Amino acid sequence: MKNKVIFMSFGILIFFSAFTYAAGRKIVPGDIIFTAPVKSVIFSHEVHVNKEHIDCNICHSTIFDTKALNLQKNKNFNMKSLCKGRYCGVCHNGEIAFSVKTQCARCHIGVRGFERSDRAVKIPRMSSFMPKNALKFGTGNFEAVFSHKKHIGVHCNNCHTKIFPFKYTVGSITMNAIKNGQYCGKCHNGKIAFSAINCLICHNKLSKKNRHTAKD
Amino acid sequence: MITRMERREFLKLGLTITGVSVGGGFLSVVSNFKKVFASTEEYRKKYPYKPHYTMLIRQNRCIDCGECMKACVKTNNVPGYGYRTTILERYEKNAIGSKREFIPMLCMQCNNPPCVRACPVEATYKDKKTGIVRMHYEKCIGCKTCMEACPYDARYFNDERHAIDKCDFCFDTRLSKGMKLPACAEACPTKARVFGDLSNPNDEVFRIVHQMQKAVWVLRPEVGTKPNVFYTTSDREVSDEK
C-alpha cells in the first residue's frame, strides 16, 4: 500500500514537471543546415530560441529571410562577410556571442554531419507556433479581429516583417491607412483578398448576429 | 630449465639489442621535441631526405567540408570503397563550447614504416630521395600484410589495380610533374593542411615544428613510427590567410 502511494506520487511529480517543462518551451522550426559555400553548417532554432531566449524578430527578417536556405543563394554568404559582422556575425562577434573566428567545428558539422541529418528542413506547421487566439485591434464594439488560422495558406514572410513586425503592436493602423493600401490593405484591396469596405468581416462585434448574442 | 636469473639476463640482452638497432636507424624529427632541441643544428644536418616532404595539419581549422577528399579522389582515381585521405570525427557531448573535432588523416609517411618492414615482396618502399612511402604497383601481390601492419589504417586494396594503394603526397600525379602541392593541400579552403619541406629551415612547416610555444604532436607516437605528418592548432584567423 505504502509502495503504491510513493509510486503514484512519483508518477504525478514526473507528469507535472514534464508539463511545466513543455509549457515554458516554444515550438520552433527544426535545424537549418546550410550546404553552400561549404558543406555543411548547422543552425539550431532550438538552441537560439529555447536556450538563449532570443525573440524571432531579432533575426527575422532584418538579418535572415524567413524562408529557409534562401540566404545561401547570396554570393557574399561566406566567412569573410561573417567576420565583417554580417549575417551570423551580427551577434557572433565575440561580444554578444562567441566569435565566428573561433570554434569552427561548433557550427561546421561537415559532410558526415550532413549525411547523418535527415537533410529535409523540418519546419513545423505554422499553426504550432503562431498565436492561437485571434488578435484584437481597437476597443469596444469597434474591435477588429485578425485570425492567423484563417490566413494559414499565406506564407509568413508575405507579412512578417515587411508589413507587420512579429511583436503584436497596434501602432498607426487606421482604416484610412488600410484604404490607402497600407497594412491589411496591401492584400485586402478587392483584388488579392476581399476589400476593406466589407467592415463586418473583421469588425465582427458590429454584426447583427453578434450583437444579439451580446445582449442575450 | 631456465632459472629466474637467467631469464632476466636474457631479457636485458634483448633490450640492448633492440636499443642498438633503433639507435642505429636514421634519425628524424620525433614527437619528443626535447630530443630535437638537445641538438638542433646536429639534427638538421641529419635529415636524410632532400626535400624532406612533410605535412602540418592545423587541426582546429578542419571543418570536414570534404574538399580534400574530393580533390584526392579526382586526382588519384580513388574508388568509392577506399580512401587515401579521410577525416575522423570526435564528438564530446559534455565539452564546453565546441563539442566537435575533426582530424584529417592520411599516410603519415613514417620514417620508421611498419608497412615497408611487413611487405614480403618489397612492393612498398621508402623513397630514398623524398622520404615518401611509395608503391611498386606491379610488384604487389595483394597479400594485405601492410594493411594489417599500418597503425593508421592508411592503406586500402584497389581492385582495379589489383594492388594496395595509398597516399604518396600525390607524388606520381602532381609533385613529379612539377606541381608544388598535393591535391588535398591545394583544395583545403581553410588552409588546414600545410605542405612543406622539413629540410628547408625557411619553410613554414619547419618553423612551426621546431618551436616550443605551441603544441605540435603526431598521431600514435607510442608505436614508434616517427611520422612526417604533424598536427598543431592555429590561432590566426582564416581570413588573414593569403
CSV table of N, CA and C in Angstrom, one decimal, chain A residues 8-76:
chain,number,residue,atom,x,y,z
A,8,MET,N,2.8,6.3,-7.0
A,8,MET,CA,1.8,7.2,-7.6
A,8,MET,C,2.2,8.7,-7.5
A,9,SER,N,2.8,9.0,-6.3
A,9,SER,CA,3.2,10.4,-6.1
A,9,SER,C,4.4,10.7,-7.0
A,10,PHE,N,5.2,9.8,-7.3
A,10,PHE,CA,6.3,9.9,-8.2
A,10,PHE,C,5.8,10.2,-9.6
A,11,GLY,N,4.8,9.4,-9.9
A,11,GLY,CA,4.2,9.5,-11.3
A,11,GLY,C,3.6,10.9,-11.5
A,12,ILE,N,2.9,11.3,-10.5
A,12,ILE,CA,2.3,12.7,-10.6
A,12,ILE,C,3.4,13.7,-10.7
A,13,LEU,N,4.4,13.6,-9.9
A,13,LEU,CA,5.5,14.6,-9.9
A,13,LEU,C,6.1,14.6,-11.3
A,14,ILE,N,6.4,13.5,-11.9
A,14,ILE,CA,7.0,13.4,-13.2
A,14,ILE,C,6.1,14.0,-14.2
A,15,PHE,N,4.8,13.7,-14.1
A,15,PHE,CA,3.8,14.3,-15.1
A,15,PHE,C,3.8,15.8,-15.0
A,16,PHE,N,3.8,16.3,-13.8
A,16,PHE,CA,3.7,17.8,-13.7
A,16,PHE,C,5.0,18.5,-14.1
A,17,SER,N,6.1,17.9,-13.8
A,17,SER,CA,7.4,18.5,-14.1
A,17,SER,C,7.5,18.5,-15.7
A,18,ALA,N,7.1,17.4,-16.3
A,18,ALA,CA,7.1,17.4,-17.7
A,18,ALA,C,6.2,18.4,-18.3
A,19,PHE,N,5.0,18.6,-17.7
A,19,PHE,CA,4.1,19.5,-18.2
A,19,PHE,C,4.6,20.9,-18.2
A,20,THR,N,5.2,21.3,-17.0
A,20,THR,CA,5.7,22.7,-16.8
A,20,THR,C,6.9,22.9,-17.7
A,21,TYR,N,7.7,21.9,-17.9
A,21,TYR,CA,8.8,22.0,-18.8
A,21,TYR,C,8.4,22.3,-20.2
A,22,ALA,N,7.4,21.5,-20.7
A,22,ALA,CA,6.9,21.7,-22.0
A,22,ALA,C,6.2,23.1,-22.2
A,23,ALA,N,5.6,23.6,-21.1
A,23,ALA,CA,4.9,24.8,-21.2
A,23,ALA,C,5.8,26.0,-21.4
A,24,GLY,N,7.0,25.9,-20.9
A,24,GLY,CA,8.0,27.0,-21.0
A,24,GLY,C,8.7,27.0,-22.3
A,25,ARG,N,8.5,26.0,-23.1
A,25,ARG,CA,9.3,25.9,-24.4
A,25,ARG,C,8.4,26.3,-25.5
A,26,LYS,N,9.1,27.0,-26.5
A,26,LYS,CA,8.3,27.3,-27.7
A,26,LYS,C,8.6,26.2,-28.7
A,27,ILE,N,7.5,26.0,-29.5
A,27,ILE,CA,7.7,25.0,-30.6
A,27,ILE,C,8.4,25.8,-31.7
A,28,VAL,N,9.5,25.3,-32.2
A,28,VAL,CA,10.4,26.1,-33.1
A,28,VAL,C,10.6,25.2,-34.4
A,29,PRO,N,10.9,25.9,-35.5
A,29,PRO,CA,11.4,25.2,-36.7
A,29,PRO,C,12.6,24.3,-36.4
A,30,GLY,N,12.8,23.3,-37.1
A,30,GLY,CA,14.0,22.4,-36.9
A,30,GLY,C,15.3,23.0,-37.3
A,31,ASP,N,16.3,22.2,-37.3
A,31,ASP,CA,17.7,22.7,-37.6
A,31,ASP,C,17.8,23.1,-39.1
A,32,ILE,N,18.4,24.2,-39.3
A,32,ILE,CA,18.7,24.6,-40.7
A,32,ILE,C,20.1,24.2,-41.0
A,33,ILE,N,20.3,23.5,-42.1
A,33,ILE,CA,21.6,23.0,-42.4
A,33,ILE,C,22.0,23.6,-43.8
A,34,PHE,N,23.0,24.6,-43.7
A,34,PHE,CA,23.4,25.3,-44.9
A,34,PHE,C,24.4,24.4,-45.6
A,35,THR,N,24.3,24.3,-46.9
A,35,THR,CA,25.3,23.5,-47.7
A,35,THR,C,26.2,24.3,-48.6
A,36,ALA,N,26.0,25.6,-48.7
A,36,ALA,CA,26.8,26.4,-49.5
A,36,ALA,C,27.3,27.6,-48.7
A,37,PRO,N,28.6,28.0,-48.9
A,37,PRO,CA,29.5,27.6,-49.9
A,37,PRO,C,30.3,26.3,-49.6
A,38,VAL,N,30.3,25.9,-48.3
A,38,VAL,CA,30.9,24.6,-48.0
A,38,VAL,C,29.8,23.7,-47.3
A,39,LYS,N,30.0,22.5,-47.4
A,39,LYS,CA,29.1,21.5,-46.7
A,39,LYS,C,29.7,21.3,-45.3
A,40,SER,N,29.1,21.3,-44.2
A,40,SER,CA,27.8,22.0,-44.1
A,40,SER,C,27.7,22.6,-42.7
A,41,VAL,N,26.9,23.6,-42.5
A,41,VAL,CA,26.8,24.4,-41.3
A,41,VAL,C,25.4,24.2,-40.7
A,42,ILE,N,25.4,24.0,-39.4
A,42,ILE,CA,24.1,23.8,-38.7
A,42,ILE,C,23.7,25.1,-38.0
A,43,PHE,N,22.4,25.4,-38.1
A,43,PHE,CA,21.9,26.4,-37.2
A,43,PHE,C,20.7,25.8,-36.5
A,44,SER,N,20.7,25.9,-35.2
A,44,SER,CA,19.7,25.3,-34.4
A,44,SER,C,18.7,26.3,-33.8
A,45,HIS,N,17.5,26.2,-34.2
A,45,HIS,CA,16.5,27.1,-33.7
A,45,HIS,C,16.2,26.8,-32.2
A,46,GLU,N,16.3,25.5,-31.9
A,46,GLU,CA,16.1,25.0,-30.5
A,46,GLU,C,17.0,25.8,-29.5
A,47,VAL,N,18.3,25.8,-29.9
A,47,VAL,CA,19.3,26.5,-29.0
A,47,VAL,C,19.0,28.0,-28.9
A,48,HIS,N,18.8,28.6,-30.1
A,48,HIS,CA,18.7,30.1,-30.1
A,48,HIS,C,17.4,30.5,-29.4
A,49,VAL,N,16.3,29.8,-29.6
A,49,VAL,CA,15.0,30.2,-29.1
A,49,VAL,C,14.8,29.7,-27.7
A,50,ASN,N,14.9,28.4,-27.5
A,50,ASN,CA,14.6,27.9,-26.2
A,50,ASN,C,15.7,27.9,-25.1
A,51,LYS,N,17.0,28.0,-25.6
A,51,LYS,CA,18.0,28.0,-24.6
A,51,LYS,C,18.4,29.5,-24.3
A,52,GLU,N,18.6,30.2,-25.4
A,52,GLU,CA,19.1,31.6,-25.3
A,52,GLU,C,17.9,32.6,-25.3
A,53,HIS,N,16.7,32.2,-25.5
A,53,HIS,CA,15.5,33.0,-25.4
A,53,HIS,C,15.6,34.3,-26.3
A,54,ILE,N,16.0,34.0,-27.5
A,54,ILE,CA,16.1,35.1,-28.5
A,54,ILE,C,14.7,35.2,-29.2
A,55,ASP,N,14.2,36.5,-29.3
A,55,ASP,CA,12.9,36.7,-30.0
A,55,ASP,C,13.1,36.5,-31.5
A,56,CYS,N,12.0,36.1,-32.1
A,56,CYS,CA,12.0,35.8,-33.6
A,56,CYS,C,12.5,37.1,-34.3
A,57,ASN,N,11.9,38.3,-33.9
A,57,ASN,CA,12.1,39.5,-34.7
A,57,ASN,C,13.5,40.1,-34.5
A,58,ILE,N,14.3,39.5,-33.7
A,58,ILE,CA,15.7,40.0,-33.7
A,58,ILE,C,16.4,39.6,-35.0
A,59,CYS,N,16.1,38.4,-35.5
A,59,CYS,CA,16.8,37.9,-36.7
A,59,CYS,C,15.9,38.1,-37.9
A,60,HIS,N,14.6,37.8,-37.8
A,60,HIS,CA,13.6,37.8,-38.9
A,60,HIS,C,12.9,39.1,-39.0
A,61,SER,N,12.8,39.7,-40.1
A,61,SER,CA,13.5,39.4,-41.3
A,61,SER,C,14.6,40.4,-41.7
A,62,THR,N,15.2,41.0,-40.6
A,62,THR,CA,16.2,42.0,-40.9
A,62,THR,C,17.5,41.4,-41.3
A,63,ILE,N,17.9,40.3,-40.6
A,63,ILE,CA,19.2,39.6,-40.9
A,63,ILE,C,18.9,38.4,-41.8
A,64,PHE,N,17.9,37.6,-41.4
A,64,PHE,CA,17.7,36.4,-42.1
A,64,PHE,C,16.3,36.4,-42.6
A,65,ASP,N,16.2,35.9,-43.9
A,65,ASP,CA,14.9,35.8,-44.5
A,65,ASP,C,14.1,34.6,-43.8
A,66,THR,N,12.8,34.7,-43.7
A,66,THR,CA,12.1,33.7,-43.0
A,66,THR,C,12.1,32.4,-43.8
A,67,LYS,N,12.3,32.5,-45.1
A,67,LYS,CA,12.3,31.3,-45.9
A,67,LYS,C,13.7,30.6,-45.7
A,68,ALA,N,13.6,29.3,-45.4
A,68,ALA,CA,14.8,28.6,-45.0
A,68,ALA,C,15.7,28.4,-46.3
A,69,LEU,N,17.0,28.6,-46.0
A,69,LEU,CA,18.1,28.4,-47.0
A,69,LEU,C,18.0,29.4,-48.2
A,70,ASN,N,17.2,30.4,-48.0
A,70,ASN,CA,17.1,31.5,-49.1
A,70,ASN,C,18.5,32.2,-49.1
A,71,LEU,N,19.1,32.3,-47.9
A,71,LEU,CA,20.3,33.1,-47.6
A,71,LEU,C,21.5,32.6,-48.4
A,72,GLN,N,21.6,31.2,-48.5
A,72,GLN,CA,22.8,30.7,-49.1
A,72,GLN,C,22.9,30.9,-50.6
A,73,LYS,N,21.9,31.5,-51.2
A,73,LYS,CA,21.9,31.9,-52.6
A,73,LYS,C,22.8,33.1,-52.8
A,74,ASN,N,22.9,33.9,-51.7
A,74,ASN,CA,23.7,35.1,-51.7
A,74,ASN,C,25.2,34.8,-51.9
A,75,LYS,N,25.8,35.6,-52.8
A,75,LYS,CA,27.2,35.3,-53.1
A,75,LYS,C,28.1,35.7,-52.0
A,76,ASN,N,27.7,36.7,-51.2
A,76,ASN,CA,28.6,37.1,-50.1
A,76,ASN,C,28.3,36.4,-48.8
